[in-house]
PDB file of C-alpha atoms in Angstrom:
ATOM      1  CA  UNK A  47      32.697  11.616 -19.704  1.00  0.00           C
ATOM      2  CA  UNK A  48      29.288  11.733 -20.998  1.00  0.00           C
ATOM      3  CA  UNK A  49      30.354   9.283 -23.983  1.00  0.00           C
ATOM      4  CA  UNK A  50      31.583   7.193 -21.244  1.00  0.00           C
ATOM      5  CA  UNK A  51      28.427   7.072 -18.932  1.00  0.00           C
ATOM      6  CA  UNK A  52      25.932   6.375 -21.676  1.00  0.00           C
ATOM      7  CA  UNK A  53      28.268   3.319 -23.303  1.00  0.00           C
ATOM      8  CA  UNK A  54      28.050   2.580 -19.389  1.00  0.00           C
ATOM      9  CA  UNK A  55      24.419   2.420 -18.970  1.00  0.00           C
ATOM     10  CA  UNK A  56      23.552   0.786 -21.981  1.00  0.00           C
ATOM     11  CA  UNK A  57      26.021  -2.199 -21.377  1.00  0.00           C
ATOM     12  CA  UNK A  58      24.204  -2.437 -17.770  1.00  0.00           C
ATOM     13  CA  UNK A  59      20.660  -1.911 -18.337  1.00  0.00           C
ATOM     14  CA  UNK A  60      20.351  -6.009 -19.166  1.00  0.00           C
ATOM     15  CA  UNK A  61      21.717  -6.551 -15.710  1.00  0.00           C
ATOM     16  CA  UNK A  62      18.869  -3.954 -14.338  1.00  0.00           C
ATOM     17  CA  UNK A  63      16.365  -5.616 -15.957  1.00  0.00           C
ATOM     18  CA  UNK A  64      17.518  -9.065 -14.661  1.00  0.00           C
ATOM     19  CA  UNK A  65      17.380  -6.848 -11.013  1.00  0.00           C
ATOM     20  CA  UNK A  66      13.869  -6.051 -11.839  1.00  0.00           C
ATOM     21  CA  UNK A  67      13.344  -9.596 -12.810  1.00  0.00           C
ATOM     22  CA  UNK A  68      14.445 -10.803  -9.210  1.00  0.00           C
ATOM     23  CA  UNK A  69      12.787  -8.038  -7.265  1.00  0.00           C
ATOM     24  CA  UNK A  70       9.089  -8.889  -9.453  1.00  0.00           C
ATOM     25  CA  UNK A  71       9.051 -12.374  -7.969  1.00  0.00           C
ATOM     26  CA  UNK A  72       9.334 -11.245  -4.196  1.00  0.00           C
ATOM     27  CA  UNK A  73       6.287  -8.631  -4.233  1.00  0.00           C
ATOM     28  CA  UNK A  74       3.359  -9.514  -2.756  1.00  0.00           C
ATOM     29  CA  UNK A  75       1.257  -8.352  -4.890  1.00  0.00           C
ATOM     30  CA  UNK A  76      -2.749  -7.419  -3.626  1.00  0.00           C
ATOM     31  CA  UNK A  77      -3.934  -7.430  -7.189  1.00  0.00           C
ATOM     32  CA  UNK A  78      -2.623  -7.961 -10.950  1.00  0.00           C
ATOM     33  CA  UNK A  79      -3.453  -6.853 -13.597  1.00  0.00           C
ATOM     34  CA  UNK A  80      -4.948  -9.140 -16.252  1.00  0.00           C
ATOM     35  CA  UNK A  81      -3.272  -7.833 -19.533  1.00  0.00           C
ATOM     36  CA  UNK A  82      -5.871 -10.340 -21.737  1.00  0.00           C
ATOM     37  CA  UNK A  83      -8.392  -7.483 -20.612  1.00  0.00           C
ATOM     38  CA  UNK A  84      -6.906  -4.664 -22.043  1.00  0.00           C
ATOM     39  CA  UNK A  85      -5.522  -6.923 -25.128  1.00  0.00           C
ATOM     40  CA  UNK A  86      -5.242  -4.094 -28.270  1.00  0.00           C
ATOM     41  CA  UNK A  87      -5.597  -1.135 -25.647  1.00  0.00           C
ATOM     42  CA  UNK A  88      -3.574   1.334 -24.727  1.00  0.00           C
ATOM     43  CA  UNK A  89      -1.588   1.666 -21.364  1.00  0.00           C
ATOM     44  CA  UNK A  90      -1.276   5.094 -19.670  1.00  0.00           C
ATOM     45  CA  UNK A  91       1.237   5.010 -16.800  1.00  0.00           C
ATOM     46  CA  UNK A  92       3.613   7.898 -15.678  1.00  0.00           C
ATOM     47  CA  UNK A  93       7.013   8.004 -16.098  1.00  0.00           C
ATOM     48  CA  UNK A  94       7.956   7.586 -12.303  1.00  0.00           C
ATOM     49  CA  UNK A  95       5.721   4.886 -11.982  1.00  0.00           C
ATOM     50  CA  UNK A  96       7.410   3.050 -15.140  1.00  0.00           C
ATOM     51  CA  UNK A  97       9.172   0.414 -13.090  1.00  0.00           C
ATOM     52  CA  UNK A  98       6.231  -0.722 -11.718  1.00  0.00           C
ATOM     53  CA  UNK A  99       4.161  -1.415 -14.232  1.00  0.00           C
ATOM     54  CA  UNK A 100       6.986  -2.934 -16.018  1.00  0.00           C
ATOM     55  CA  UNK A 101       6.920  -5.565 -13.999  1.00  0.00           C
ATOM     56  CA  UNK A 102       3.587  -6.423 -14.180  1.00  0.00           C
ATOM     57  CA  UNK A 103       4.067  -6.699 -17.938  1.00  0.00           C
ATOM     58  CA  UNK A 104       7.078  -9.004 -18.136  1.00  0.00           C
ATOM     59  CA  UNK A 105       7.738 -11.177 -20.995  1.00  0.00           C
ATOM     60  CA  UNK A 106       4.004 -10.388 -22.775  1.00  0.00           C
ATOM     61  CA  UNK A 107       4.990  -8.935 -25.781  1.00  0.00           C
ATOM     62  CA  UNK A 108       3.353  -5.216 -24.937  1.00  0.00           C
ATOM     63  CA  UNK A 109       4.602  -2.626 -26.794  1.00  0.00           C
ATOM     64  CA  UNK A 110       6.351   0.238 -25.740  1.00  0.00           C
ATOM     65  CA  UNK A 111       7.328   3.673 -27.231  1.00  0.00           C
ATOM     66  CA  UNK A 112      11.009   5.273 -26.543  1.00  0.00           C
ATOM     67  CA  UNK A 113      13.021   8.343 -27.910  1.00  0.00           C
ATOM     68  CA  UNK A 114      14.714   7.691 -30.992  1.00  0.00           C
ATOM     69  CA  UNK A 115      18.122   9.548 -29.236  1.00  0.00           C
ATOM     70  CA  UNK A 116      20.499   8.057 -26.848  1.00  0.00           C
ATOM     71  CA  UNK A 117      18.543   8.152 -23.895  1.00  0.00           C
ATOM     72  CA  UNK A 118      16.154   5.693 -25.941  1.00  0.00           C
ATOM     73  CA  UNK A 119      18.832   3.178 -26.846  1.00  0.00           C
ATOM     74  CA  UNK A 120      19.165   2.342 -22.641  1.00  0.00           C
ATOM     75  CA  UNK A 121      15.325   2.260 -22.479  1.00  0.00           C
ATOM     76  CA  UNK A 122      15.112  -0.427 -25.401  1.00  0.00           C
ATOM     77  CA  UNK A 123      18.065  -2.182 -24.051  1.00  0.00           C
ATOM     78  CA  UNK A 124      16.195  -2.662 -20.983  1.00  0.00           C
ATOM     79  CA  UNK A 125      12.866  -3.073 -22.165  1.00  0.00           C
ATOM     80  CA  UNK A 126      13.840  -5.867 -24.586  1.00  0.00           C
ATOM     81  CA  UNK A 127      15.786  -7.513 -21.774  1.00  0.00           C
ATOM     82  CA  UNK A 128      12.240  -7.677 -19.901  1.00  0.00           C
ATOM     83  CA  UNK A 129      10.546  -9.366 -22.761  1.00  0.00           C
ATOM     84  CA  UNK A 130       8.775  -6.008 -24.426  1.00  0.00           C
ATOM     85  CA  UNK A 131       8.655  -4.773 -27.969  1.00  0.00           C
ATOM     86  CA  UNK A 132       9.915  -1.142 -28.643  1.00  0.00           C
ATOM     87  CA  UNK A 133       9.126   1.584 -31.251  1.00  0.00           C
ATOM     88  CA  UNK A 134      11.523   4.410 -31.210  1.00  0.00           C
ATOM     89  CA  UNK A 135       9.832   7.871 -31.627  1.00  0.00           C
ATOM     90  CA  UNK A 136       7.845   9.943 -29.486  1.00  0.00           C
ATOM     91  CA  UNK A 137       4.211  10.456 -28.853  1.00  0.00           C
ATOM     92  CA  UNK A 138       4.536  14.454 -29.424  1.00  0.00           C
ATOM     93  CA  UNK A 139       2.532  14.672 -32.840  1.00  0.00           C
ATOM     94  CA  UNK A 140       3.633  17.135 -34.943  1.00  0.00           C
ATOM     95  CA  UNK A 141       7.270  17.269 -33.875  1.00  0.00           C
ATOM     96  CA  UNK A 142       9.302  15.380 -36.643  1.00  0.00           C
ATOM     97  CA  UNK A 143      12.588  16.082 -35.857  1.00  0.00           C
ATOM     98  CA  UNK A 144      11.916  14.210 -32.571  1.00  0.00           C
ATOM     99  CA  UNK A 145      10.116  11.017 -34.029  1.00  0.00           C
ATOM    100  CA  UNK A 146       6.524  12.441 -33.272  1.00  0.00           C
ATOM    101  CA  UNK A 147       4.632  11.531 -36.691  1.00  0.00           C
ATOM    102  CA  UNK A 148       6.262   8.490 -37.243  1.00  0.00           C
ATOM    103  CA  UNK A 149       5.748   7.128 -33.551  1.00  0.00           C
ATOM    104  CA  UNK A 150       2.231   7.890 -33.485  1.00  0.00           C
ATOM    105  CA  UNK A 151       1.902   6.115 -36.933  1.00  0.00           C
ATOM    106  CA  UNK A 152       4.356   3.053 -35.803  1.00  0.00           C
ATOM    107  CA  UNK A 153       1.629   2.809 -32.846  1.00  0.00           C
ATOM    108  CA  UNK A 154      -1.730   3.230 -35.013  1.00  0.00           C
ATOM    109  CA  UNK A 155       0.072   0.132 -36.867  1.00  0.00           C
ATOM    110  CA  UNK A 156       0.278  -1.862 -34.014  1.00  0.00           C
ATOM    111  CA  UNK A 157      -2.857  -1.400 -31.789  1.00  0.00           C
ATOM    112  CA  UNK A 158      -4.530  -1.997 -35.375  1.00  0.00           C
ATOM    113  CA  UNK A 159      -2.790  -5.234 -35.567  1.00  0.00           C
ATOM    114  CA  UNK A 160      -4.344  -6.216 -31.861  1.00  0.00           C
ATOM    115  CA  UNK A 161      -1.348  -5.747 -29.764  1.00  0.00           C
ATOM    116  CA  UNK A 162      -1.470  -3.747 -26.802  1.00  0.00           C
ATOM    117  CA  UNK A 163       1.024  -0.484 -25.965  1.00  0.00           C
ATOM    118  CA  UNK A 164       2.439   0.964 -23.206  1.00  0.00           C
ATOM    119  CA  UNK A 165       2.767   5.130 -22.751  1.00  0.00           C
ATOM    120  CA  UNK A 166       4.628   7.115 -19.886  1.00  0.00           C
ATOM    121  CA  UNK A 167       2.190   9.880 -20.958  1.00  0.00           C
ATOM    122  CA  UNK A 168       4.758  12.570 -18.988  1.00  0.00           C
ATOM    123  CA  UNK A 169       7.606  11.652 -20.927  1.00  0.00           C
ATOM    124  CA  UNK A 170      10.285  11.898 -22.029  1.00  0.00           C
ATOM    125  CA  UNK A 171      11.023  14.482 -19.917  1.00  0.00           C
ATOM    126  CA  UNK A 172       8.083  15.904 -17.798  1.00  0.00           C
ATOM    127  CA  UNK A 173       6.665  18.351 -16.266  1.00  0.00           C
ATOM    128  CA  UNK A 174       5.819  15.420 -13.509  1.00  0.00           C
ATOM    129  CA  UNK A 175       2.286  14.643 -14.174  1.00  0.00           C
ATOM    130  CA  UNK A 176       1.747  16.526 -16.755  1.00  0.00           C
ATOM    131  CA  UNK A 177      -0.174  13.851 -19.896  1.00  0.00           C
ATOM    132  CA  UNK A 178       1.270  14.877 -23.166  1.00  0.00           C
ATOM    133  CA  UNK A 179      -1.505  15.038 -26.091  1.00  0.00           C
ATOM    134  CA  UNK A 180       0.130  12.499 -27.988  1.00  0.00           C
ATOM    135  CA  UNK A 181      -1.802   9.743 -26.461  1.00  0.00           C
ATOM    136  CA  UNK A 182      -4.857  11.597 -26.500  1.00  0.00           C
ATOM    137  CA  UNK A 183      -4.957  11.313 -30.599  1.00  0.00           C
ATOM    138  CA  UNK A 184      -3.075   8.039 -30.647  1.00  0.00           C
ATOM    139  CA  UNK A 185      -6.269   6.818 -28.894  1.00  0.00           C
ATOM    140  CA  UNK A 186      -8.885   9.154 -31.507  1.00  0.00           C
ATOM    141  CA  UNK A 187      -7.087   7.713 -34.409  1.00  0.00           C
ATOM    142  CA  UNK A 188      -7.784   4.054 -33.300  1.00  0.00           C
ATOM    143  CA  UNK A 189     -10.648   3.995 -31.778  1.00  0.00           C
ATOM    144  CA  UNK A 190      -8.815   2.447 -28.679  1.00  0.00           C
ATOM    145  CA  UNK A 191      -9.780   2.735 -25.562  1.00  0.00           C
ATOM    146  CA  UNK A 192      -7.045   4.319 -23.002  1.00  0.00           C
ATOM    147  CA  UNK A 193      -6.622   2.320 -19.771  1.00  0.00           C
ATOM    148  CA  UNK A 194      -4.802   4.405 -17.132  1.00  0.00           C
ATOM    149  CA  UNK A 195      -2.602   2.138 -14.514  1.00  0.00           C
ATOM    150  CA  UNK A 196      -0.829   3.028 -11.064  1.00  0.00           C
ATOM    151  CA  UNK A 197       1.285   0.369  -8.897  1.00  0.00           C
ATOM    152  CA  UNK A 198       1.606   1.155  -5.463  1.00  0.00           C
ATOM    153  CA  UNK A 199       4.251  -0.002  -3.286  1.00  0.00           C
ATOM    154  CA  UNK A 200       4.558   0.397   0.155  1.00  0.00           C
ATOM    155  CA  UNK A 201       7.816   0.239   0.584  1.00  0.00           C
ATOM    156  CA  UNK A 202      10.016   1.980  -2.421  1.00  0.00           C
ATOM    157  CA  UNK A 203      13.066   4.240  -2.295  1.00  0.00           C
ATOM    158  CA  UNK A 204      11.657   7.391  -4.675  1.00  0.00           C
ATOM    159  CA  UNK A 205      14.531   9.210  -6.335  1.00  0.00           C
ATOM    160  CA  UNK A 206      14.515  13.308  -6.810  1.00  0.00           C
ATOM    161  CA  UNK A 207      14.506  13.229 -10.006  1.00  0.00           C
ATOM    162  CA  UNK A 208      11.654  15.253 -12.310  1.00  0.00           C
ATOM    163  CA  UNK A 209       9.662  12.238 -12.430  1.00  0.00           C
ATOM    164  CA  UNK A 210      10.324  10.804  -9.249  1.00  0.00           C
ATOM    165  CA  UNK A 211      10.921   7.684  -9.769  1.00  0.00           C
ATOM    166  CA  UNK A 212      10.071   4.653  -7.596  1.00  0.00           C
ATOM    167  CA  UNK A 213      12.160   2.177  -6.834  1.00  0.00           C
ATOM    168  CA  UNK A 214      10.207  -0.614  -5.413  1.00  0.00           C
ATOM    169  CA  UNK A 215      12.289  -2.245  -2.135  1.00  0.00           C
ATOM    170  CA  UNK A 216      12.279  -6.194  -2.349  1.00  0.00           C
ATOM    171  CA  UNK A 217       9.248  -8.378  -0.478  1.00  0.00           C
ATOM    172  CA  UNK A 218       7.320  -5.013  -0.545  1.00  0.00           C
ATOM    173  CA  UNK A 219       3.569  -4.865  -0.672  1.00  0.00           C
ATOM    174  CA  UNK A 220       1.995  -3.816  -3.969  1.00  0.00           C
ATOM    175  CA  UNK A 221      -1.295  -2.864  -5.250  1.00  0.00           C
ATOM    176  CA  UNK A 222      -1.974  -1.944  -8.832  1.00  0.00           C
ATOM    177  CA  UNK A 223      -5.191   0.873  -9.317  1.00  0.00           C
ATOM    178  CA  UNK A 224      -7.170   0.806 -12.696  1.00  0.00           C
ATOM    179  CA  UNK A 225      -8.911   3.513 -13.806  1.00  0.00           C
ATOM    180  CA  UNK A 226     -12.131   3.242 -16.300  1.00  0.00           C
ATOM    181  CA  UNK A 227     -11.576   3.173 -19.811  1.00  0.00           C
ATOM    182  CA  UNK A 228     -11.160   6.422 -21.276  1.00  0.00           C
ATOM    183  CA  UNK A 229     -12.516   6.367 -25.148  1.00  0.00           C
ATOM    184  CA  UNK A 230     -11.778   9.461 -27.438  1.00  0.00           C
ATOM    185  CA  UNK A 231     -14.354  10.131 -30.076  1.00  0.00           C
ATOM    186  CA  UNK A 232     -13.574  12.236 -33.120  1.00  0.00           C
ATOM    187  CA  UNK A 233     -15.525  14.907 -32.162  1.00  0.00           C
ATOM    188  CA  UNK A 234     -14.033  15.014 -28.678  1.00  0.00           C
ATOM    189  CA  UNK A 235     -11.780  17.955 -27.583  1.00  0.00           C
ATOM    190  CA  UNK A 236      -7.997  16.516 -26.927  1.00  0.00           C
ATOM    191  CA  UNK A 237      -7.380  19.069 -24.510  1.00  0.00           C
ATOM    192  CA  UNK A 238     -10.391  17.819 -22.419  1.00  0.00           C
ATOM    193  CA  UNK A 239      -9.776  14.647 -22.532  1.00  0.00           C
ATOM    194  CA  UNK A 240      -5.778  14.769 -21.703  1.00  0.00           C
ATOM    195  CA  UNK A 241      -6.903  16.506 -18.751  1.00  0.00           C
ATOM    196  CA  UNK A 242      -9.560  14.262 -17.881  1.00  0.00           C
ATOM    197  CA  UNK A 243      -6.486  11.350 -18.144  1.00  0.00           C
ATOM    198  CA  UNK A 244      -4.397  13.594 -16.402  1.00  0.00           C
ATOM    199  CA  UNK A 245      -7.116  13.747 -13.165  1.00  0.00           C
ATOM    200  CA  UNK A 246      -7.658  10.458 -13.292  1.00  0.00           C
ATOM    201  CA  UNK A 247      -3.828   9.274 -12.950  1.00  0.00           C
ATOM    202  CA  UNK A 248      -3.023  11.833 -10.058  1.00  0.00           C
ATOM    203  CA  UNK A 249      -6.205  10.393  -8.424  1.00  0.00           C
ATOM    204  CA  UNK A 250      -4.927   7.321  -8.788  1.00  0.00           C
ATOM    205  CA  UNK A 251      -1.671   7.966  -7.648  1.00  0.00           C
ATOM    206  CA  UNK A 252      -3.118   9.789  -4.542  1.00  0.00           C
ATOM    207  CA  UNK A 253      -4.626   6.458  -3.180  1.00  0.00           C
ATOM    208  CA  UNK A 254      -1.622   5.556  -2.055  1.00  0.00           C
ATOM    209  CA  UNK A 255      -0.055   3.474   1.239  1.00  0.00           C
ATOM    210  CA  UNK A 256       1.320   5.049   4.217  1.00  0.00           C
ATOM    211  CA  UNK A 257       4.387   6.794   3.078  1.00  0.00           C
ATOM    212  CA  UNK A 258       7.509   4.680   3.637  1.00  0.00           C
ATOM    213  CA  UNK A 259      10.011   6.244   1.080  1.00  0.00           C
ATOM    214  CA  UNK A 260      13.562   6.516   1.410  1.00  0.00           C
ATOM    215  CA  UNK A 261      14.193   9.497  -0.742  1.00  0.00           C
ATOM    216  CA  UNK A 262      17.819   9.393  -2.994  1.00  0.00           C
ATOM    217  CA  UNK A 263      19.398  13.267  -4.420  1.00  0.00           C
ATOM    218  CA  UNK A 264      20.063  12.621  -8.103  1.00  0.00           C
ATOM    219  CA  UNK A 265      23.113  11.799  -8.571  1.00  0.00           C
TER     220      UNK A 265
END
C-alpha cells in the first residue's frame, strides 16, 4: 500500500504544481519579492511555509535542496514542474548516509557559481521551527549572506501536520516579510547564529493576518 501511494504521488505532483501554478496568478499579492536582490544568496523559509514561497519563485531557476530518499523524488517532481533546479541531499552536515556532506558541497558549488538556493531550514522532518545548522555553515563556507522569507496569506487552509503546512485558498491576500541579511563570519558561533535565524523567522511568522484558517487532520 505504501509502494502504491508513493508511485501515486509522484505521478501527481506535476498536476499539483500546475494547481499551484493556477492558484499563484489569483493572489493579490501586497508585496513581491524581487529575487535579482538576493541573486547568489541563500533563501531561508520553513517547511510549512514552502508553498508559499514557491510561488513567488516560479520558473527562476532557484535552487532547491531535497532528500535523496523517496520522499525527495515527489519534492523534485514537483519542484521541476514549477521551473526550479534540485540537488538531492540534505543540509545536516556530517550525516553521510543521509546526503549531508555531499548536499552542503553540491550547494557551496552552486551559490559559488552565482545562483541563488532555497532551504526549508526545519526540514525534512521538523521539530516545527526548529533551523537545522546545516544552513548556518552552508552560509560560513560561502560567505553568503542568508535572507530569511515568510508569505502570509490571509486566507489558507493549514494542515496538522508537524510542519503545518499552508495551503493558500485562491484570490487570497498575501504579503511576503523579509528579514535583514544574516552574514556568518568564520569566527562566528553556528549555534548563535541558527538561533538568531531561528528568532528572526518565528518573528516573522508572528506578523501575521487575522487568523482565517480552515484547519485539515492529516490524513
Amino acid at each position: 500500500m505504501k509502494w502504491l501511494r508513493y508511485k501515486l504521488s509522484v505521478f501527481l505532483a506535476p498536476l499539483v504544481a500546475f494547481l499551484i501554478r493556477l492558484i499563484h496568478k489569483t493572489i493579490r499579492w501586497d508585496k513581491r519579492i524581487d529575487y535579482e536582490l538576493y541573486r547568489g544568496k541563500i533563501i531561508a523559509l520553513l517547511h510549512g511555509n514552502a508553498l508559499g514561497i514557491a510561488m513567488l519563485g516560479i520558473d527562476r531557476g532557484i535552487y532547491a535542496l531535497v532528500s535523496r530518499f523517496r520522499d525527495g523524488d515527489i519534492a523534485e517532481r514537483f519542484l521541476l514542474s514549477l521551473g526550479y533546479r534540485v540537488v538531492r541531499g540534505s543540509s545536516e552536515e556530517g550525516k553521510p548516509q543521509k546526503g549531508g556532506s555531499i548536499g552542503l558541497l553540491r550547494l557551496v558549488k552552486v551559490l559559488r557559481e552565482g545562483n541563488t538556493v532555497a532551504i526549508t531550514v526545519d526540514g525534512p522532518k521538523g521539530p516545527y521551527g526548529k533551523v537545522k545548522a546545516g544552513v548556518i555553515l552552508l552560509a560560513q563556507k560561502t560567505g553568503v549572506p542568508i535572507i530569511p522569507v515568510y508569505v502570509d496569506f490571509e486566507w489558507y487552509i493549514r494542515l496538522k501536520t508537524w510542519d503545518r503546512l499552508i495551503i493558500p485558498i485562491p484570490f487570497s491576500r498575501a504579503k511576503v516579510r523579509i528579514g535583514n541579511p544574516l552574514w556568518v563570519l568564520p569566527e562566528d558561533s553556528i549555534e548563535a547564529k541558527r538561533e538568531e535565524l531561528e528568532e528572526v523567522l518565528s518573528s516573522l511568522s508572528l506578523g501575521r493576518f487575522s487568523e482565517r484558517a480552515l484547519e485539515l487532520k492529516e490524513s
